[in-house]
């Protein structure tokens, strides 16, 4: 049966249960395999804006259903602008355990914020949202964490908020420190250079809130300050945005879905899975985003590479 021919679900009785003080809620009472009515779509979108990341359980979606669910909230991007997509599914990116298998020489410099990122902030228009579906999940380990960049901004002191309001930073995709140049990961990054300048504080286009837009994995330096000033300031801000009280940690099960607002969050993919023998396989879609704007009204600018557009449409049969 084609996805389009499945009758719309009756107005779902959504139950939205917050999971921490500042971020994350689990939603029950809806079957995402079916097209949603306007009321349910609006309720899910409102929960996304309020809780930043929302979770669903026991939604055993096919790739087609994942794409169809995502399309109810925006235009889908290509799976990943640097690392491509699942064959036959231009909108789906495979989050497999060894997708970034990279050889390292010597010791990697690990810091508390290492690995935290907001998706694709090296692009001038990072995706507005990401929808991640768990398929093969280890019995333990492999949790993902998200942090709320709006509460992080609000919890800065007033003078520091005013100071960072006017700053901008350069975001780029770069191979991890210590990676050799031979891995597929490093060469994909080199072949698809993406570099953009974004405000350090982003005004949320739907809510008007200010978010501390400091994606640790991509933000390389602050514009117009010395390298030492940039590094010290960024470390202060990265340490701040990853404070545990701003975060939520999600334990995956097969059929779990995480749907996050990429304009107001950063997240951390697990690395403990590399100490376990279990496999882990998830699939992600992302929705086309707008160009961020700072509190001064200045928009982000692309330095290298193009914006992330919509993936070519495919028939969903
Ligand atoms: C991601 O960064 O989108 C993947 C998160 C995960 O693997 O848990």
PDB file of C-alpha atoms and ligand atoms in Angstrom:
ATOM      1  CA  UNK A   1       0.000   0.000   0.000  1.00  0.00           C
ATOM      2  CA  UNK A   2       1.371   3.455  -0.791  1.00  0.00           C
ATOM      3  CA  UNK A   3       1.936   5.704   2.211  1.00  0.00           C
ATOM      4  CA  UNK A   4      -0.350   8.357   0.707  1.00  0.00           C
ATOM      5  CA  UNK A   5      -3.297   5.947   0.576  1.00  0.00           C
ATOM      6  CA  UNK A   6      -3.247   5.125   4.307  1.00  0.00           C
ATOM      7  CA  UNK A   7      -6.149   6.972   5.942  1.00  0.00           C
ATOM      8  CA  UNK A   8      -5.212   9.903   8.168  1.00  0.00           C
ATOM      9  CA  UNK A   9      -4.947   8.994  11.836  1.00  0.00           C
ATOM     10  CA  UNK A  10      -7.781  10.313  13.941  1.00  0.00           C
ATOM     11  CA  UNK A  11      -6.820  13.361  16.003  1.00  0.00           C
ATOM     12  CA  UNK A  12      -4.319  11.689  18.260  1.00  0.00           C
ATOM     13  CA  UNK A  13      -4.553  11.930  22.040  1.00  0.00           C
ATOM     14  CA  UNK A  14      -0.997  13.054  22.544  1.00  0.00           C
ATOM     15  CA  UNK A  15       0.573  12.723  25.945  1.00  0.00           C
ATOM     16  CA  UNK A  16       3.695  14.887  26.292  1.00  0.00           C
ATOM     17  CA  UNK A  17       5.848  13.976  29.299  1.00  0.00           C
ATOM     18  CA  UNK A  18       8.878  16.201  30.040  1.00  0.00           C
ATOM     19  CA  UNK A  19      12.093  14.292  30.782  1.00  0.00           C
ATOM     20  CA  UNK A  20      14.212  16.957  32.478  1.00  0.00           C
ATOM     21  CA  UNK A  21      13.963  20.524  33.789  1.00  0.00           C
ATOM     22  CA  UNK A  22      15.008  22.225  30.573  1.00  0.00           C
ATOM     23  CA  UNK A  23      14.899  19.895  27.595  1.00  0.00           C
ATOM     24  CA  UNK A  24      13.290  16.780  26.175  1.00  0.00           C
ATOM     25  CA  UNK A  25       9.851  15.213  26.294  1.00  0.00           C
ATOM     26  CA  UNK A  26       8.507  11.794  25.412  1.00  0.00           C
ATOM     27  CA  UNK A  27       5.304  11.746  23.368  1.00  0.00           C
ATOM     28  CA  UNK A  28       2.853   8.844  23.389  1.00  0.00           C
ATOM     29  CA  UNK A  29      -0.568   8.327  21.839  1.00  0.00           C
ATOM     30  CA  UNK A  30       0.324   8.668  18.162  1.00  0.00           C
ATOM     31  CA  UNK A  31       1.245   6.266  15.372  1.00  0.00           C
ATOM     32  CA  UNK A  32       3.800   7.964  13.120  1.00  0.00           C
ATOM     33  CA  UNK A  33       3.468   5.357  10.377  1.00  0.00           C
ATOM     34  CA  UNK A  34       0.222   7.011   9.236  1.00  0.00           C
ATOM     35  CA  UNK A  35      -0.281  10.500   7.830  1.00  0.00           C
ATOM     36  CA  UNK A  36      -1.132  12.880  10.678  1.00  0.00           C
ATOM     37  CA  UNK A  37      -4.041  15.284  10.770  1.00  0.00           C
ATOM     38  CA  UNK A  38      -3.335  19.024  10.984  1.00  0.00           C
ATOM     39  CA  UNK A  39      -4.147  19.174  14.694  1.00  0.00           C
ATOM     40  CA  UNK A  40      -1.680  16.403  15.554  1.00  0.00           C
ATOM     41  CA  UNK A  41       1.049  17.877  13.355  1.00  0.00           C
ATOM     42  CA  UNK A  42       0.550  21.264  15.044  1.00  0.00           C
ATOM     43  CA  UNK A  43       0.681  19.657  18.520  1.00  0.00           C
ATOM     44  CA  UNK A  44       3.931  17.825  17.689  1.00  0.00           C
ATOM     45  CA  UNK A  45       5.457  21.006  16.291  1.00  0.00           C
ATOM     46  CA  UNK A  46       4.445  22.958  19.401  1.00  0.00           C
ATOM     47  CA  UNK A  47       6.031  20.255  21.600  1.00  0.00           C
ATOM     48  CA  UNK A  48       9.212  20.436  19.496  1.00  0.00           C
ATOM     49  CA  UNK A  49       9.462  24.217  19.971  1.00  0.00           C
ATOM     50  CA  UNK A  50       8.803  23.963  23.700  1.00  0.00           C
ATOM     51  CA  UNK A  51      10.904  20.906  24.611  1.00  0.00           C
ATOM     52  CA  UNK A  52      13.598  21.238  21.848  1.00  0.00           C
ATOM     53  CA  UNK A  53      13.855  17.447  21.412  1.00  0.00           C
ATOM     54  CA  UNK A  54      10.920  15.062  21.451  1.00  0.00           C
ATOM     55  CA  UNK A  55      11.005  11.287  21.609  1.00  0.00           C
ATOM     56  CA  UNK A  56       8.641   8.580  20.423  1.00  0.00           C
ATOM     57  CA  UNK A  57       8.810   4.843  21.187  1.00  0.00           C
ATOM     58  CA  UNK A  58       7.752   1.743  19.268  1.00  0.00           C
ATOM     59  CA  UNK A  59       7.481   3.448  15.884  1.00  0.00           C
ATOM     60  CA  UNK A  60       8.785   0.785  13.539  1.00  0.00           C
ATOM     61  CA  UNK A  61       8.921   2.911  10.399  1.00  0.00           C
ATOM     62  CA  UNK A  62      10.240   1.857   7.006  1.00  0.00           C
ATOM     63  CA  UNK A  63      12.525   4.277   5.137  1.00  0.00           C
ATOM     64  CA  UNK A  64       9.451   5.402   3.141  1.00  0.00           C
ATOM     65  CA  UNK A  65       7.435   6.047   6.300  1.00  0.00           C
ATOM     66  CA  UNK A  66      10.354   7.904   7.889  1.00  0.00           C
ATOM     67  CA  UNK A  67      10.517  10.198   4.846  1.00  0.00           C
ATOM     68  CA  UNK A  68       6.712  10.641   4.788  1.00  0.00           C
ATOM     69  CA  UNK A  69       6.585  11.479   8.520  1.00  0.00           C
ATOM     70  CA  UNK A  70       9.433  14.009   8.157  1.00  0.00           C
ATOM     71  CA  UNK A  71       7.835  15.662   5.111  1.00  0.00           C
ATOM     72  CA  UNK A  72       4.864  16.718   7.242  1.00  0.00           C
ATOM     73  CA  UNK A  73       7.162  19.168   9.050  1.00  0.00           C
ATOM     74  CA  UNK A  74       9.223  20.643   6.205  1.00  0.00           C
ATOM     75  CA  UNK A  75      11.208  20.001   3.056  1.00  0.00           C
ATOM     76  CA  UNK A  76      13.765  17.218   3.368  1.00  0.00           C
ATOM     77  CA  UNK A  77      17.427  17.844   2.597  1.00  0.00           C
ATOM     78  CA  UNK A  78      19.681  15.343   0.916  1.00  0.00           C
ATOM     79  CA  UNK A  79      20.709  12.717   3.514  1.00  0.00           C
ATOM     80  CA  UNK A  80      24.004  14.471   4.258  1.00  0.00           C
ATOM     81  CA  UNK A  81      25.693  17.208   2.165  1.00  0.00           C
ATOM     82  CA  UNK A  82      29.160  15.745   2.790  1.00  0.00           C
ATOM     83  CA  UNK A  83      28.642  12.027   3.452  1.00  0.00           C
ATOM     84  CA  UNK A  84      25.778  11.280   1.044  1.00  0.00           C
ATOM     85  CA  UNK A  85      22.734   9.099   1.548  1.00  0.00           C
ATOM     86  CA  UNK A  86      21.385   5.559   1.674  1.00  0.00           C
ATOM     87  CA  UNK A  87      21.263   4.082  -1.827  1.00  0.00           C
ATOM     88  CA  UNK A  88      17.795   4.590  -3.307  1.00  0.00           C
ATOM     89  CA  UNK A  89      16.805   7.033  -0.541  1.00  0.00           C
ATOM     90  CA  UNK A  90      18.242  10.489  -1.281  1.00  0.00           C
ATOM     91  CA  UNK A  91      16.761  11.932   1.929  1.00  0.00           C
ATOM     92  CA  UNK A  92      18.147   9.340   4.369  1.00  0.00           C
ATOM     93  CA  UNK A  93      21.555   9.370   6.039  1.00  0.00           C
ATOM     94  CA  UNK A  94      22.812   6.160   7.592  1.00  0.00           C
ATOM     95  CA  UNK A  95      24.115   6.579  11.159  1.00  0.00           C
ATOM     96  CA  UNK A  96      26.013   3.337  11.325  1.00  0.00           C
ATOM     97  CA  UNK A  97      28.462   2.509  14.074  1.00  0.00           C
ATOM     98  CA  UNK A  98      31.564   2.805  11.904  1.00  0.00           C
ATOM     99  CA  UNK A  99      30.408   5.533   9.492  1.00  0.00           C
ATOM    100  CA  UNK A 100      33.273   7.783  10.523  1.00  0.00           C
ATOM    101  CA  UNK A 101      35.829   5.022  10.968  1.00  0.00           C
ATOM    102  CA  UNK A 102      38.941   7.121  10.921  1.00  0.00           C
ATOM    103  CA  UNK A 103      42.478   6.099  11.667  1.00  0.00           C
ATOM    104  CA  UNK A 104      44.166   8.165  14.339  1.00  0.00           C
ATOM    105  CA  UNK A 105      47.856   8.617  14.936  1.00  0.00           C
ATOM    106  CA  UNK A 106      48.930   9.344  18.458  1.00  0.00           C
ATOM    107  CA  UNK A 107      46.527  10.563  21.124  1.00  0.00           C
ATOM    108  CA  UNK A 108      43.371  12.486  20.335  1.00  0.00           C
ATOM    109  CA  UNK A 109      42.812  15.628  22.404  1.00  0.00           C
ATOM    110  CA  UNK A 110      39.551  14.902  24.233  1.00  0.00           C
ATOM    111  CA  UNK A 111      37.815  17.689  26.098  1.00  0.00           C
ATOM    112  CA  UNK A 112      34.472  17.725  27.943  1.00  0.00           C
ATOM    113  CA  UNK A 113      32.686  19.198  24.897  1.00  0.00           C
ATOM    114  CA  UNK A 114      34.395  16.941  22.322  1.00  0.00           C
ATOM    115  CA  UNK A 115      31.809  15.506  19.944  1.00  0.00           C
ATOM    116  CA  UNK A 116      29.000  17.913  20.870  1.00  0.00           C
ATOM    117  CA  UNK A 117      27.610  19.568  17.751  1.00  0.00           C
ATOM    118  CA  UNK A 118      24.587  21.063  16.025  1.00  0.00           C
ATOM    119  CA  UNK A 119      23.963  19.329  12.705  1.00  0.00           C
ATOM    120  CA  UNK A 120      25.744  20.740   9.637  1.00  0.00           C
ATOM    121  CA  UNK A 121      26.487  24.219  11.006  1.00  0.00           C
ATOM    122  CA  UNK A 122      29.326  24.440   8.480  1.00  0.00           C
ATOM    123  CA  UNK A 123      26.549  25.194   5.954  1.00  0.00           C
ATOM    124  CA  UNK A 124      25.072  28.679   5.710  1.00  0.00           C
ATOM    125  CA  UNK A 125      21.581  27.233   6.297  1.00  0.00           C
ATOM    126  CA  UNK A 126      21.934  24.333   8.747  1.00  0.00           C
ATOM    127  CA  UNK A 127      18.914  21.989   8.803  1.00  0.00           C
ATOM    128  CA  UNK A 128      16.104  23.307  10.994  1.00  0.00           C
ATOM    129  CA  UNK A 129      15.392  19.874  12.446  1.00  0.00           C
ATOM    130  CA  UNK A 130      16.724  16.321  12.465  1.00  0.00           C
ATOM    131  CA  UNK A 131      14.662  13.139  12.835  1.00  0.00           C
ATOM    132  CA  UNK A 132      16.644  10.097  13.947  1.00  0.00           C
ATOM    133  CA  UNK A 133      15.193   6.562  13.924  1.00  0.00           C
ATOM    134  CA  UNK A 134      16.675   3.680  15.897  1.00  0.00           C
ATOM    135  CA  UNK A 135      16.797   0.291  14.162  1.00  0.00           C
ATOM    136  CA  UNK A 136      19.613  -1.809  15.646  1.00  0.00           C
ATOM    137  CA  UNK A 137      20.313  -0.748  19.214  1.00  0.00           C
ATOM    138  CA  UNK A 138      22.803  -2.190  21.723  1.00  0.00           C
ATOM    139  CA  UNK A 139      21.213  -3.669  24.868  1.00  0.00           C
ATOM    140  CA  UNK A 140      23.180  -1.118  26.899  1.00  0.00           C
ATOM    141  CA  UNK A 141      25.372   1.855  26.002  1.00  0.00           C
ATOM    142  CA  UNK A 142      24.860   4.058  22.948  1.00  0.00           C
ATOM    143  CA  UNK A 143      22.714   6.790  24.543  1.00  0.00           C
ATOM    144  CA  UNK A 144      22.515  10.205  22.871  1.00  0.00           C
ATOM    145  CA  UNK A 145      22.488  13.525  24.781  1.00  0.00           C
ATOM    146  CA  UNK A 146      21.035  16.912  23.822  1.00  0.00           C
ATOM    147  CA  UNK A 147      21.517  20.334  25.358  1.00  0.00           C
ATOM    148  CA  UNK A 148      19.267  23.408  25.305  1.00  0.00           C
ATOM    149  CA  UNK A 149      21.143  26.367  23.790  1.00  0.00           C
ATOM    150  CA  UNK A 150      18.384  28.839  24.734  1.00  0.00           C
ATOM    151  CA  UNK A 151      18.586  28.100  28.450  1.00  0.00           C
ATOM    152  CA  UNK A 152      22.381  28.174  28.102  1.00  0.00           C
ATOM    153  CA  UNK A 153      22.133  31.718  26.710  1.00  0.00           C
ATOM    154  CA  UNK A 154      19.640  32.773  29.408  1.00  0.00           C
ATOM    155  CA  UNK A 155      21.913  31.476  32.188  1.00  0.00           C
ATOM    156  CA  UNK A 156      24.878  33.591  31.129  1.00  0.00           C
ATOM    157  CA  UNK A 157      25.319  36.740  33.169  1.00  0.00           C
ATOM    158  CA  UNK A 158      23.809  39.852  31.623  1.00  0.00           C
ATOM    159  CA  UNK A 159      27.190  41.493  30.745  1.00  0.00           C
ATOM    160  CA  UNK A 160      28.414  38.314  29.034  1.00  0.00           C
ATOM    161  CA  UNK A 161      25.117  37.987  27.132  1.00  0.00           C
ATOM    162  CA  UNK A 162      25.572  41.544  25.841  1.00  0.00           C
ATOM    163  CA  UNK A 163      29.191  40.788  24.920  1.00  0.00           C
ATOM    164  CA  UNK A 164      28.456  37.592  22.948  1.00  0.00           C
ATOM    165  CA  UNK A 165      25.390  39.139  21.249  1.00  0.00           C
ATOM    166  CA  UNK A 166      27.669  41.000  18.831  1.00  0.00           C
ATOM    167  CA  UNK A 167      30.159  38.200  18.059  1.00  0.00           C
ATOM    168  CA  UNK A 168      30.355  35.923  15.042  1.00  0.00           C
ATOM    169  CA  UNK A 169      32.213  32.682  14.444  1.00  0.00           C
ATOM    170  CA  UNK A 170      33.495  30.545  11.583  1.00  0.00           C
ATOM    171  CA  UNK A 171      32.163  26.973  11.324  1.00  0.00           C
ATOM    172  CA  UNK A 172      33.776  24.342   9.092  1.00  0.00           C
ATOM    173  CA  UNK A 173      33.785  20.625   8.473  1.00  0.00           C
ATOM    174  CA  UNK A 174      37.256  19.345   9.241  1.00  0.00           C
ATOM    175  CA  UNK A 175      38.671  15.867   9.781  1.00  0.00           C
ATOM    176  CA  UNK A 176      39.062  15.110  13.516  1.00  0.00           C
ATOM    177  CA  UNK A 177      42.327  16.230  15.115  1.00  0.00           C
ATOM    178  CA  UNK A 178      44.891  13.455  14.726  1.00  0.00           C
ATOM    179  CA  UNK A 179      43.047  11.694  11.862  1.00  0.00           C
ATOM    180  CA  UNK A 180      45.187  10.453   9.006  1.00  0.00           C
ATOM    181  CA  UNK A 181      44.356  11.747   5.533  1.00  0.00           C
ATOM    182  CA  UNK A 182      43.557   8.283   4.187  1.00  0.00           C
ATOM    183  CA  UNK A 183      40.128   7.582   5.631  1.00  0.00           C
ATOM    184  CA  UNK A 184      36.958   7.882   3.574  1.00  0.00           C
ATOM    185  CA  UNK A 185      35.701  10.326   6.211  1.00  0.00           C
ATOM    186  CA  UNK A 186      38.629  12.693   5.812  1.00  0.00           C
ATOM    187  CA  UNK A 187      38.557  12.571   2.020  1.00  0.00           C
ATOM    188  CA  UNK A 188      34.761  13.203   1.870  1.00  0.00           C
ATOM    189  CA  UNK A 189      35.306  16.273   4.052  1.00  0.00           C
ATOM    190  CA  UNK A 190      38.131  17.487   1.818  1.00  0.00           C
ATOM    191  CA  UNK A 191      36.058  17.019  -1.345  1.00  0.00           C
ATOM    192  CA  UNK A 192      32.994  18.891  -0.046  1.00  0.00           C
ATOM    193  CA  UNK A 193      34.400  21.943   1.681  1.00  0.00           C
ATOM    194  CA  UNK A 194      31.766  23.749   3.717  1.00  0.00           C
ATOM    195  CA  UNK A 195      32.633  26.876   5.695  1.00  0.00           C
ATOM    196  CA  UNK A 196      30.224  29.536   7.026  1.00  0.00           C
ATOM    197  CA  UNK A 197      30.191  32.514   9.352  1.00  0.00           C
ATOM    198  CA  UNK A 198      27.312  32.525  11.842  1.00  0.00           C
ATOM    199  CA  UNK A 199      26.371  34.808  14.736  1.00  0.00           C
ATOM    200  CA  UNK A 200      27.381  33.383  18.137  1.00  0.00           C
ATOM    201  CA  UNK A 201      23.849  34.171  19.274  1.00  0.00           C
ATOM    202  CA  UNK A 202      21.052  33.107  16.969  1.00  0.00           C
ATOM    203  CA  UNK A 203      17.534  34.537  17.128  1.00  0.00           C
ATOM    204  CA  UNK A 204      15.089  31.653  16.791  1.00  0.00           C
ATOM    205  CA  UNK A 205      13.017  32.384  13.665  1.00  0.00           C
ATOM    206  CA  UNK A 206       9.786  30.986  15.163  1.00  0.00           C
ATOM    207  CA  UNK A 207       9.952  31.912  18.850  1.00  0.00           C
ATOM    208  CA  UNK A 208      12.252  34.961  18.860  1.00  0.00           C
ATOM    209  CA  UNK A 209      14.344  33.366  21.640  1.00  0.00           C
ATOM    210  CA  UNK A 210      18.110  33.801  21.642  1.00  0.00           C
ATOM    211  CA  UNK A 211      20.248  30.658  21.485  1.00  0.00           C
ATOM    212  CA  UNK A 212      23.973  30.396  22.187  1.00  0.00           C
ATOM    213  CA  UNK A 213      24.873  29.084  18.743  1.00  0.00           C
ATOM    214  CA  UNK A 214      28.269  27.561  19.488  1.00  0.00           C
ATOM    215  CA  UNK A 215      28.333  24.080  17.879  1.00  0.00           C
ATOM    216  CA  UNK A 216      31.575  22.731  19.458  1.00  0.00           C
ATOM    217  CA  UNK A 217      32.321  20.280  16.635  1.00  0.00           C
ATOM    218  CA  UNK A 218      32.221  22.880  13.872  1.00  0.00           C
ATOM    219  CA  UNK A 219      32.907  26.320  15.343  1.00  0.00           C
ATOM    220  CA  UNK A 220      36.623  26.941  14.783  1.00  0.00           C
ATOM    221  CA  UNK A 221      37.209  30.560  15.792  1.00  0.00           C
ATOM    222  CA  UNK A 222      35.540  33.829  16.700  1.00  0.00           C
ATOM    223  CA  UNK A 223      35.860  36.561  14.096  1.00  0.00           C
ATOM    224  CA  UNK A 224      37.889  39.706  14.835  1.00  0.00           C
ATOM    225  CA  UNK A 225      39.625  38.607  18.040  1.00  0.00           C
ATOM    226  CA  UNK A 226      43.063  37.118  18.641  1.00  0.00           C
ATOM    227  CA  UNK A 227      43.521  33.326  18.475  1.00  0.00           C
ATOM    228  CA  UNK A 228      44.132  33.184  22.252  1.00  0.00           C
ATOM    229  CA  UNK A 229      41.025  35.277  22.983  1.00  0.00           C
ATOM    230  CA  UNK A 230      38.994  33.129  20.607  1.00  0.00           C
ATOM    231  CA  UNK A 231      40.115  29.851  22.163  1.00  0.00           C
ATOM    232  CA  UNK A 232      39.592  31.018  25.747  1.00  0.00           C
ATOM    233  CA  UNK A 233      36.143  32.447  24.989  1.00  0.00           C
ATOM    234  CA  UNK A 234      35.028  29.397  23.056  1.00  0.00           C
ATOM    235  CA  UNK A 235      36.168  27.036  25.798  1.00  0.00           C
ATOM    236  CA  UNK A 236      34.200  29.064  28.341  1.00  0.00           C
ATOM    237  CA  UNK A 237      31.075  28.940  26.154  1.00  0.00           C
ATOM    238  CA  UNK A 238      31.442  25.264  25.168  1.00  0.00           C
ATOM    239  CA  UNK A 239      31.908  24.254  28.795  1.00  0.00           C
ATOM    240  CA  UNK A 240      28.829  26.300  29.658  1.00  0.00           C
ATOM    241  CA  UNK A 241      26.495  24.889  26.952  1.00  0.00           C
ATOM    242  CA  UNK A 242      27.334  21.301  27.909  1.00  0.00           C
ATOM    243  CA  UNK A 243      26.531  21.741  31.607  1.00  0.00           C
ATOM    244  CA  UNK A 244      24.563  18.626  32.660  1.00  0.00           C
ATOM    245  CA  UNK A 245      21.559  20.569  33.979  1.00  0.00           C
ATOM    246  CA  UNK A 246      20.840  21.889  30.472  1.00  0.00           C
ATOM    247  CA  UNK A 247      20.822  18.375  28.981  1.00  0.00           C
ATOM    248  CA  UNK A 248      18.742  15.257  28.537  1.00  0.00           C
ATOM    249  CA  UNK A 249      20.063  11.755  27.876  1.00  0.00           C
ATOM    250  CA  UNK A 250      18.057   9.310  25.787  1.00  0.00           C
ATOM    251  CA  UNK A 251      18.233   5.519  25.984  1.00  0.00           C
ATOM    252  CA  UNK A 252      17.405   4.099  22.560  1.00  0.00           C
ATOM    253  CA  UNK A 253      15.294   1.065  21.769  1.00  0.00           C
ATOM    254  CA  UNK A 254      14.520  -0.343  18.318  1.00  0.00           C
ATOM    255  CA  UNK A 255      11.615   1.788  17.037  1.00  0.00           C
ATOM    256  CA  UNK A 256      12.615   4.900  19.026  1.00  0.00           C
ATOM    257  CA  UNK A 257      12.560   8.251  17.242  1.00  0.00           C
ATOM    258  CA  UNK A 258      14.239  11.483  18.319  1.00  0.00           C
ATOM    259  CA  UNK A 259      13.100  14.700  16.613  1.00  0.00           C
ATOM    260  CA  UNK A 260      15.076  17.804  17.547  1.00  0.00           C
ATOM    261  CA  UNK A 261      15.078  21.516  16.807  1.00  0.00           C
ATOM    262  CA  UNK A 262      18.539  22.059  15.397  1.00  0.00           C
ATOM    263  CA  UNK A 263      18.229  25.850  15.881  1.00  0.00           C
ATOM    264  CA  UNK A 264      18.143  25.644  19.666  1.00  0.00           C
ATOM    265  CA  UNK A 265      20.075  22.479  20.563  1.00  0.00           C
ATOM    266  CA  UNK A 266      23.392  20.690  20.265  1.00  0.00           C
ATOM    267  CA  UNK A 267      23.813  16.953  20.759  1.00  0.00           C
ATOM    268  CA  UNK A 268      26.415  14.308  21.494  1.00  0.00           C
ATOM    269  CA  UNK A 269      26.575  10.992  19.669  1.00  0.00           C
ATOM    270  CA  UNK A 270      27.817   8.154  21.898  1.00  0.00           C
ATOM    271  CA  UNK A 271      31.387   6.889  21.792  1.00  0.00           C
ATOM    272  CA  UNK A 272      30.983   4.145  24.428  1.00  0.00           C
ATOM    273  CA  UNK A 273      29.674   1.903  21.609  1.00  0.00           C
ATOM    274  CA  UNK A 274      33.256   1.516  20.388  1.00  0.00           C
ATOM    275  CA  UNK A 275      34.079  -0.237  23.680  1.00  0.00           C
ATOM    276  CA  UNK A 276      31.236  -2.715  23.111  1.00  0.00           C
ATOM    277  CA  UNK A 277      30.895  -5.506  20.541  1.00  0.00           C
ATOM    278  CA  UNK A 278      27.263  -4.687  19.737  1.00  0.00           C
ATOM    279  CA  UNK A 279      26.273  -3.053  16.474  1.00  0.00           C
ATOM    280  CA  UNK A 280      24.261   0.175  16.323  1.00  0.00           C
ATOM    281  CA  UNK A 281      22.290   1.403  13.315  1.00  0.00           C
ATOM    282  CA  UNK A 282      20.077   4.463  13.084  1.00  0.00           C
ATOM    283  CA  UNK A 283      18.789   6.502  10.136  1.00  0.00           C
ATOM    284  CA  UNK A 284      18.385  10.260   9.991  1.00  0.00           C
ATOM    285  CA  UNK A 285      16.438  12.747   7.923  1.00  0.00           C
ATOM    286  CA  UNK A 286      16.953  16.510   8.120  1.00  0.00           C
ATOM    287  CA  UNK A 287      14.676  19.391   7.135  1.00  0.00           C
ATOM    288  CA  UNK A 288      15.820  22.380   5.095  1.00  0.00           C
ATOM    289  CA  UNK A 289      16.726  25.290   7.370  1.00  0.00           C
ATOM    290  CA  UNK A 290      16.895  29.038   6.975  1.00  0.00           C
ATOM    291  CA  UNK A 291      19.959  31.275   7.248  1.00  0.00           C
ATOM    292  CA  UNK A 292      20.566  32.216  10.925  1.00  0.00           C
ATOM    293  CA  UNK A 293      20.256  35.832  12.002  1.00  0.00           C
ATOM    294  CA  UNK A 294      21.916  37.450  15.020  1.00  0.00           C
ATOM    295  CA  UNK A 295      20.403  39.885  17.540  1.00  0.00           C
ATOM    296  CA  UNK A 296      21.786  42.765  15.401  1.00  0.00           C
ATOM    297  CA  UNK A 297      19.820  41.525  12.369  1.00  0.00           C
ATOM    298  CA  UNK A 298      22.940  40.353  10.503  1.00  0.00           C
ATOM    299  CA  UNK A 299      22.518  37.073   8.674  1.00  0.00           C
ATOM    300  CA  UNK A 300      25.094  34.289   8.376  1.00  0.00           C
ATOM    301  CA  UNK A 301      27.255  34.188   5.265  1.00  0.00           C
ATOM    302  CA  UNK A 302      28.673  31.279   3.270  1.00  0.00           C
ATOM    303  CA  UNK A 303      32.464  31.365   2.983  1.00  0.00           C
ATOM    304  CA  UNK A 304      32.882  28.114   1.006  1.00  0.00           C
ATOM    305  CA  UNK A 305      30.351  25.632  -0.339  1.00  0.00           C
ATOM    306  CA  UNK A 306      26.699  26.037  -1.153  1.00  0.00           C
ATOM    307  CA  UNK A 307      23.546  26.021   0.957  1.00  0.00           C
ATOM    308  CA  UNK A 308      21.804  22.752   1.804  1.00  0.00           C
ATOM    309  CA  UNK A 309      18.815  22.423  -0.499  1.00  0.00           C
ATOM    310  CA  UNK A 310      15.969  19.971  -0.776  1.00  0.00           C
ATOM    311  CA  UNK A 311      16.653  16.405  -1.888  1.00  0.00           C
ATOM    312  CA  UNK A 312      15.145  15.313  -5.181  1.00  0.00           C
ATOM    313  CA  UNK A 313      11.657  13.955  -4.617  1.00  0.00           C
ATOM    314  CA  UNK A 314      11.179  10.187  -4.972  1.00  0.00           C
ATOM    315  CA  UNK A 315       7.988   8.213  -5.378  1.00  0.00           C
ATOM    316  CA  UNK A 316       6.936   6.754  -2.017  1.00  0.00           C
ATOM    317  CA  UNK A 317       5.371   3.438  -2.929  1.00  0.00           C
TER     318      UNK A 317
HETATM  319  C1  LIG B   1      23.827  12.513  15.116  1.00  0.00           C
HETATM  320  O1  LIG B   1      24.785  13.215  15.436  1.00  0.00           O
HETATM  321  O2  LIG B   1      22.881  12.959  14.474  1.00  0.00           O
HETATM  322  C2  LIG B   1      23.801  11.067  15.551  1.00  0.00           C
HETATM  323  C3  LIG B   1      23.495  10.891  16.987  1.00  0.00           C
HETATM  324  C4  LIG B   1      23.685   9.475  17.431  1.00  0.00           C
HETATM  325  O3  LIG B   1      24.371   8.673  16.775  1.00  0.00           O
HETATM  326  O4  LIG B   1      23.154   9.126  18.491  1.00  0.00           O
END
